[in-house]
XYZ file of C-alpha atoms in Angstrom:
448
model
C 37.092 100.462 88.248
C 39.251 101.217 91.336
C 42.609 101.291 92.088
C 44.930 99.328 94.720
C 48.384 99.913 96.211
C 51.479 97.305 95.486
C 54.860 97.660 96.541
C 55.429 98.606 92.866
C 52.940 101.938 92.964
C 49.567 102.409 92.207
C 47.820 99.811 89.755
C 44.269 99.861 88.325
C 41.881 97.070 89.134
C 40.033 95.526 86.347
C 36.523 94.282 87.412
C 35.152 90.978 85.930
C 32.399 93.785 83.944
C 35.414 94.709 81.628
C 35.497 94.113 78.214
C 39.319 93.154 78.102
C 40.185 89.184 77.710
C 43.254 89.891 79.770
C 41.269 90.773 83.114
C 43.342 90.641 86.297
C 41.796 88.612 89.037
C 42.666 89.909 92.259
C 42.032 87.303 95.132
C 40.043 88.061 98.291
C 42.217 85.713 100.076
C 43.504 87.539 102.974
C 46.874 85.935 102.703
C 47.273 86.542 98.762
C 45.702 90.177 99.379
C 48.313 90.967 101.933
C 51.138 90.990 99.743
C 49.344 93.915 97.815
C 49.010 95.779 100.972
C 51.049 98.873 101.524
C 53.774 98.249 104.215
C 53.406 99.878 107.728
C 55.627 103.246 107.898
C 57.494 101.938 110.838
C 58.453 98.445 109.430
C 59.464 100.233 106.048
C 61.604 102.871 107.781
C 63.216 100.245 110.248
C 63.982 97.821 107.450
C 65.785 100.519 105.180
C 67.640 102.194 107.928
C 69.362 98.821 108.824
C 69.831 97.751 105.229
C 71.539 101.137 104.189
C 73.477 101.882 107.395
C 77.359 101.264 106.940
C 78.254 97.804 108.529
C 81.788 99.176 110.003
C 79.709 102.041 112.062
C 76.079 100.800 112.219
C 75.427 104.904 111.857
C 72.865 106.120 109.221
C 74.589 106.938 106.025
C 74.111 110.637 106.365
C 75.914 110.355 109.560
C 79.053 108.247 108.753
C 79.243 108.587 104.789
C 82.841 109.629 103.814
C 83.886 110.108 100.435
C 87.247 109.279 98.728
C 87.841 112.815 97.977
C 87.506 113.976 101.614
C 89.192 111.073 102.714
C 92.374 111.763 100.455
C 92.126 115.364 101.639
C 92.242 114.543 105.365
C 95.485 112.563 104.561
C 97.033 115.233 102.543
C 96.247 117.775 105.318
C 98.196 115.624 107.852
C 100.797 115.169 105.196
C 101.487 117.747 102.718
C 104.127 116.090 100.723
C 101.401 113.510 99.322
C 99.787 116.633 97.488
C 101.010 115.334 93.975
C 99.975 111.856 94.924
C 96.411 113.007 95.696
C 96.257 114.497 92.445
C 97.022 111.223 90.519
C 94.590 108.887 92.583
C 91.999 111.182 92.337
C 92.616 111.258 88.249
C 92.397 107.167 88.690
C 89.207 107.708 90.558
C 87.473 109.798 87.766
C 88.669 107.253 85.307
C 87.411 104.367 87.322
C 83.728 105.789 87.540
C 83.985 106.324 83.867
C 85.065 102.647 83.172
C 82.349 101.218 85.543
C 79.719 102.666 83.164
C 81.408 101.226 80.419
C 81.745 97.599 81.956
C 77.986 97.938 82.762
C 77.039 98.786 79.110
C 79.344 96.304 77.750
C 76.885 93.450 76.975
C 74.304 95.962 75.302
C 77.174 96.660 72.961
C 78.453 93.371 72.239
C 74.983 92.180 71.214
C 75.034 94.332 68.289
C 78.485 93.579 67.473
C 77.653 89.989 67.092
C 74.861 90.680 64.771
C 77.408 92.587 62.658
C 76.804 96.480 63.876
C 79.138 98.760 65.578
C 82.968 97.790 65.309
C 82.841 94.190 64.454
C 81.637 93.611 60.750
C 80.338 90.138 59.629
C 83.694 89.588 57.528
C 85.858 90.325 60.379
C 83.893 87.710 62.467
C 84.323 85.145 59.910
C 87.915 85.412 60.380
C 88.042 84.589 63.980
C 84.505 83.602 64.293
C 84.204 84.962 67.846
C 82.303 88.359 68.670
C 84.165 88.218 72.032
C 87.256 88.882 70.717
C 86.035 92.375 69.187
C 84.412 93.180 72.259
C 87.328 92.492 74.438
C 89.483 94.828 72.025
C 86.869 97.775 71.927
C 86.712 97.656 75.502
C 90.441 97.459 76.742
C 91.061 100.141 73.896
C 88.223 102.467 75.163
C 89.490 101.905 78.826
C 93.063 102.713 78.180
C 91.633 105.879 76.511
C 89.593 106.733 79.389
C 92.190 106.131 81.885
C 94.981 108.035 79.707
C 92.624 110.972 79.049
C 91.708 111.236 83.028
C 95.788 111.273 83.869
C 96.238 114.172 80.948
C 93.417 116.188 82.179
C 95.466 117.028 85.202
C 97.850 118.814 83.033
C 100.664 117.408 85.201
C 101.224 114.006 83.605
C 103.241 112.413 80.563
C 102.352 108.843 79.483
C 103.771 106.167 77.391
C 102.608 102.497 76.276
C 105.825 100.419 76.337
C 106.047 97.515 73.777
C 107.066 93.809 75.110
C 110.790 92.965 74.128
C 109.643 89.159 74.131
C 107.108 87.565 72.344
C 106.176 85.251 75.032
C 105.821 88.415 77.471
C 103.492 90.322 74.977
C 99.966 91.150 76.155
C 97.028 89.280 74.527
C 96.322 91.003 70.884
C 93.412 92.594 71.848
C 95.104 94.284 75.020
C 96.560 98.015 74.404
C 99.161 97.256 77.165
C 100.584 98.921 80.414
C 100.301 102.701 80.903
C 103.412 104.202 82.568
C 102.904 107.752 83.996
C 105.378 110.302 84.964
C 104.178 113.526 86.844
C 105.697 116.725 85.937
C 105.372 118.432 89.255
C 106.902 115.690 91.284
C 109.116 112.631 91.442
C 106.105 109.831 91.080
C 105.740 107.560 88.374
C 103.189 105.094 87.865
C 102.108 102.012 86.262
C 98.465 101.137 85.364
C 96.807 98.249 84.112
C 93.741 99.715 82.380
C 91.516 96.645 82.491
C 92.436 93.157 83.824
C 90.311 90.223 83.102
C 88.472 92.006 80.061
C 87.455 88.612 78.476
C 84.968 88.408 81.497
C 83.033 91.352 80.384
C 80.783 90.038 78.019
C 79.457 87.469 80.602
C 79.153 90.034 83.218
C 81.696 88.612 85.231
C 84.148 90.828 87.587
C 86.922 92.978 85.752
C 89.458 95.174 87.394
C 91.817 98.133 86.931
C 95.200 97.715 88.649
C 97.685 100.529 89.835
C 101.192 101.237 91.520
C 103.072 104.172 92.315
C 106.936 104.640 92.651
C 109.025 107.475 93.494
C 111.989 107.733 91.312
C 114.750 110.232 92.692
C 116.513 110.550 89.420
C 113.294 112.154 88.002
C 113.844 116.023 87.998
C 110.632 117.864 88.993
C 109.773 120.286 86.006
C 108.237 123.329 87.106
C 105.569 124.498 84.564
C 106.547 121.458 82.299
C 103.959 120.769 79.578
C 102.434 117.555 78.780
C 103.490 116.063 75.531
C 105.244 113.110 73.841
C 108.520 111.682 74.859
C 111.306 111.068 72.473
C 112.996 107.557 72.553
C 115.760 108.449 75.120
C 112.917 109.877 77.661
C 111.004 106.683 77.100
C 113.701 104.569 78.168
C 114.404 106.707 81.049
C 110.824 106.546 82.304
C 110.613 102.767 81.625
C 114.061 102.114 83.682
C 112.536 104.674 86.477
C 109.848 101.915 87.276
C 111.898 98.771 87.223
C 111.897 98.694 90.924
C 110.898 96.003 93.599
C 107.360 96.183 94.683
C 108.589 97.100 98.239
C 109.673 100.596 96.724
C 105.962 101.579 95.970
C 104.406 104.663 97.581
C 100.927 103.779 96.916
C 98.898 100.804 94.956
C 95.616 99.715 94.694
C 92.829 98.394 92.262
C 89.332 98.959 91.272
C 87.084 96.236 91.088
C 83.810 96.168 88.698
C 81.313 93.833 89.675
C 77.768 93.840 91.426
C 79.504 96.696 92.914
C 82.278 99.058 92.146
C 84.868 98.837 94.535
C 88.384 101.080 94.995
C 90.948 99.692 97.229
C 94.345 101.253 97.761
C 96.874 102.005 100.339
C 99.434 104.657 100.665
C 102.095 101.810 102.076
C 101.215 103.125 105.944
C 100.044 99.871 106.937
C 96.373 100.790 106.275
C 94.308 99.502 103.650
C 90.720 101.144 102.731
C 87.870 100.242 100.325
C 85.393 102.634 98.708
C 82.212 101.522 97.088
C 80.828 103.485 94.020
C 77.262 105.134 95.354
C 75.393 105.231 92.028
C 73.040 107.798 93.481
C 75.850 110.156 94.292
C 78.536 108.814 91.642
C 80.899 109.354 94.363
C 83.250 106.341 95.735
C 82.284 105.935 99.536
C 84.134 104.649 102.474
C 82.722 101.083 103.163
C 85.800 98.868 104.169
C 88.110 100.836 106.593
C 91.326 99.313 107.646
C 90.958 96.206 106.049
C 93.029 93.440 107.372
C 93.168 89.939 105.644
C 92.332 86.859 108.234
C 95.336 84.960 109.032
C 93.973 81.836 107.396
C 91.232 81.159 104.953
C 89.408 78.207 103.453
C 89.630 78.949 99.831
C 92.204 78.559 97.359
C 92.239 80.090 93.918
C 94.075 79.048 90.746
C 93.886 78.083 87.228
C 93.665 74.009 87.753
C 93.544 73.666 84.065
C 97.286 74.090 83.905
C 97.840 71.502 86.645
C 99.467 68.801 84.430
C 102.346 70.890 84.180
C 102.950 71.831 87.637
C 105.647 70.466 89.872
C 105.227 67.592 92.238
C 105.306 70.161 95.060
C 102.356 72.255 94.135
C 100.292 68.965 93.044
C 101.111 67.511 96.730
C 100.131 70.863 98.286
C 96.729 70.921 96.157
C 95.981 67.406 97.182
C 96.379 68.339 100.902
C 93.947 71.264 100.382
C 91.681 68.982 99.008
C 91.525 66.006 101.210
C 91.813 68.233 104.826
C 95.245 66.586 105.125
C 96.705 70.116 105.608
C 97.759 72.473 108.658
C 94.262 73.546 108.912
C 92.821 69.919 109.349
C 89.876 70.408 106.899
C 89.380 70.785 103.260
C 89.481 73.927 101.129
C 87.251 74.993 98.621
C 88.119 76.038 95.194
C 87.118 79.214 93.685
C 88.591 80.851 90.433
C 87.088 83.540 88.515
C 89.788 84.180 85.677
C 90.134 87.897 86.897
C 93.272 88.403 89.192
C 91.465 91.383 90.810
C 88.423 89.520 91.307
C 90.184 86.489 93.097
C 92.665 88.824 95.097
C 89.572 91.048 96.317
C 87.945 88.091 97.620
C 91.184 86.697 99.360
C 91.670 89.769 100.898
C 88.158 89.817 102.349
C 87.920 86.080 103.308
C 91.322 84.907 103.727
C 92.753 82.007 101.660
C 95.535 82.036 98.857
C 95.858 82.844 95.353
C 98.615 81.090 93.397
C 99.769 81.120 89.664
C 102.903 79.068 89.329
C 104.991 78.150 86.379
C 103.838 75.274 84.347
C 105.997 73.061 81.724
C 103.558 73.300 79.053
C 102.001 76.931 78.498
C 103.265 79.320 80.944
C 107.064 78.285 81.992
C 107.552 81.527 83.773
C 103.747 82.019 84.779
C 101.274 84.285 83.256
C 101.054 87.338 85.055
C 103.272 90.387 84.725
C 105.200 91.282 87.871
C 105.401 94.938 87.701
C 101.756 96.113 86.956
C 99.843 93.040 87.992
C 101.347 90.530 90.924
C 103.402 93.290 92.613
C 100.659 96.131 93.166
C 98.314 93.484 94.425
C 100.971 91.769 96.715
C 101.795 95.230 98.026
C 98.144 95.789 98.989
C 97.866 92.366 100.200
C 101.097 92.748 102.404
C 99.967 96.123 103.942
C 96.613 94.486 104.778
C 98.841 91.454 107.052
C 98.995 89.272 104.120
C 102.241 87.689 102.442
C 103.425 86.995 98.958
C 106.332 84.741 97.483
C 107.656 83.843 93.976
C 108.493 80.234 93.277
C 112.188 80.570 94.734
C 110.405 81.280 97.995
C 111.479 84.841 97.811
C 109.288 87.724 98.840
C 107.484 88.708 95.915
C 107.933 92.473 96.833
C 111.775 91.980 96.706
C 112.018 90.567 93.312
C 113.313 93.582 90.964
C 111.833 93.077 87.171
C 114.184 93.620 84.542
C 111.627 94.127 81.719
C 108.292 95.960 82.007
C 106.326 92.780 80.846
C 108.334 90.442 82.710
C 106.123 87.316 84.050
C 106.661 85.795 87.400
C 105.024 83.013 89.402
C 103.235 84.143 92.262
C 101.476 82.731 95.811
C 99.549 85.701 97.688
C 97.448 85.587 100.044
C 96.740 84.841 104.132
C 100.069 84.768 106.085
C 99.432 81.164 107.487
C 98.300 79.839 104.013
C 101.235 81.120 102.180
C 103.810 80.175 105.041
C 102.241 76.308 104.339
C 102.886 76.341 100.774
C 106.095 77.789 101.229
C 107.262 74.917 103.118
C 106.320 72.701 99.992
C 108.286 74.952 97.751
C 111.653 75.172 100.013
C 111.592 71.184 99.916
C 111.385 70.882 96.230
C 114.139 73.432 96.091
C 116.099 71.372 98.536
C 115.738 68.431 96.664
C 116.559 70.407 93.469
C 120.076 71.353 94.791
C 120.846 68.114 95.647
C 120.273 66.391 92.156
C 121.459 69.716 89.929
C 124.928 69.784 88.401
C 127.196 72.605 89.068
C 126.349 74.508 85.656
C 122.903 74.147 86.542
C 123.237 75.908 89.982
C 125.133 78.924 88.130
C 122.320 79.159 85.567
C 119.687 79.126 88.278
C 121.627 81.663 90.491
C 121.750 83.974 87.158
C 117.820 83.574 86.599
C 117.174 84.390 90.212
């Protein structure tokens, strides 16, 4: 027998004289045979040069590739005060690489759990009859541990995981909660959500890590300080240090785990950059330089299952988007992943609006934590030219949280889209003021 070339390598041809009953018949038809022909060298090289070049520059990857580590080094060279921030961001980068690998393997591990192997035992599954719960719990805990260890590896960070004060603000049972990090060699404090959308991992739908960094002038720099555990009073001090409005952030970003792993961040200087994890190098490479959100999109993103509990103003806005009776004069498409990071990432690239309003049935104060979910994402969108509001038409980045796990309605997206929904919200607030009693006005002012 002789061999022939295919796009998948050399294959052995089985002739009709072979004793095998599974002989492969190779057609002599020129059109069919051309499929197995070796590609011409010139065409092959041209194809891969086009496909592998960076869209932002058009240059071959070797000429234009810039890693996140190098990019941060260049920023620090021009701004030496950012050295402690560089250490923090590189730790997040290291953790995100590991988390991306865990996410990619989540489906493989979950398959054994449902059969009674691994962490989830049959008697435990009988209690909740859903192996997905154990997969989420395991993944959340492991990702939290990875992020905590990456930060502690620097030897310059102390960490706590604060507990929610109110039942309605508690994270889901499978979620370990937010991490708060305090740098020992600087006044930086950070909030980190290890894995947003973990319930999507088993279905291979996008998830993400969110982080925001503040500067606390009251946080003394401990020269030669040691990483250790906080006592109760120190924990309270650290918690109070991050209860700041989002506009005070010095840096914020997210890492998006999907068909590609993309880390997007900003240092609050009006520049937003995205880096894609190159599996061959295991490095984040600059692929989205100087991101700017479109002034208007054609997609809205929300959990419309909650719409029965929404106010009339939100329903009217949705109706206008669906019918095309809006300022854009065309209907919008509805896209909702169920992972805030995924929905915001799409909104950043293509424009549109993401919103999670309050509803009278399940989420009277919205369903997203202000401090470590909506505020960091709003900060990124704002730096890219977008806008963010709460339900009182206040700028979301001006709202100061009173508690770590405090929730707030949010409207985030392209500037023209946010301005349009603002009109609906303002009209509803004006009508509310006309009908409410004096004591209701005082209560609303206190809540605000």
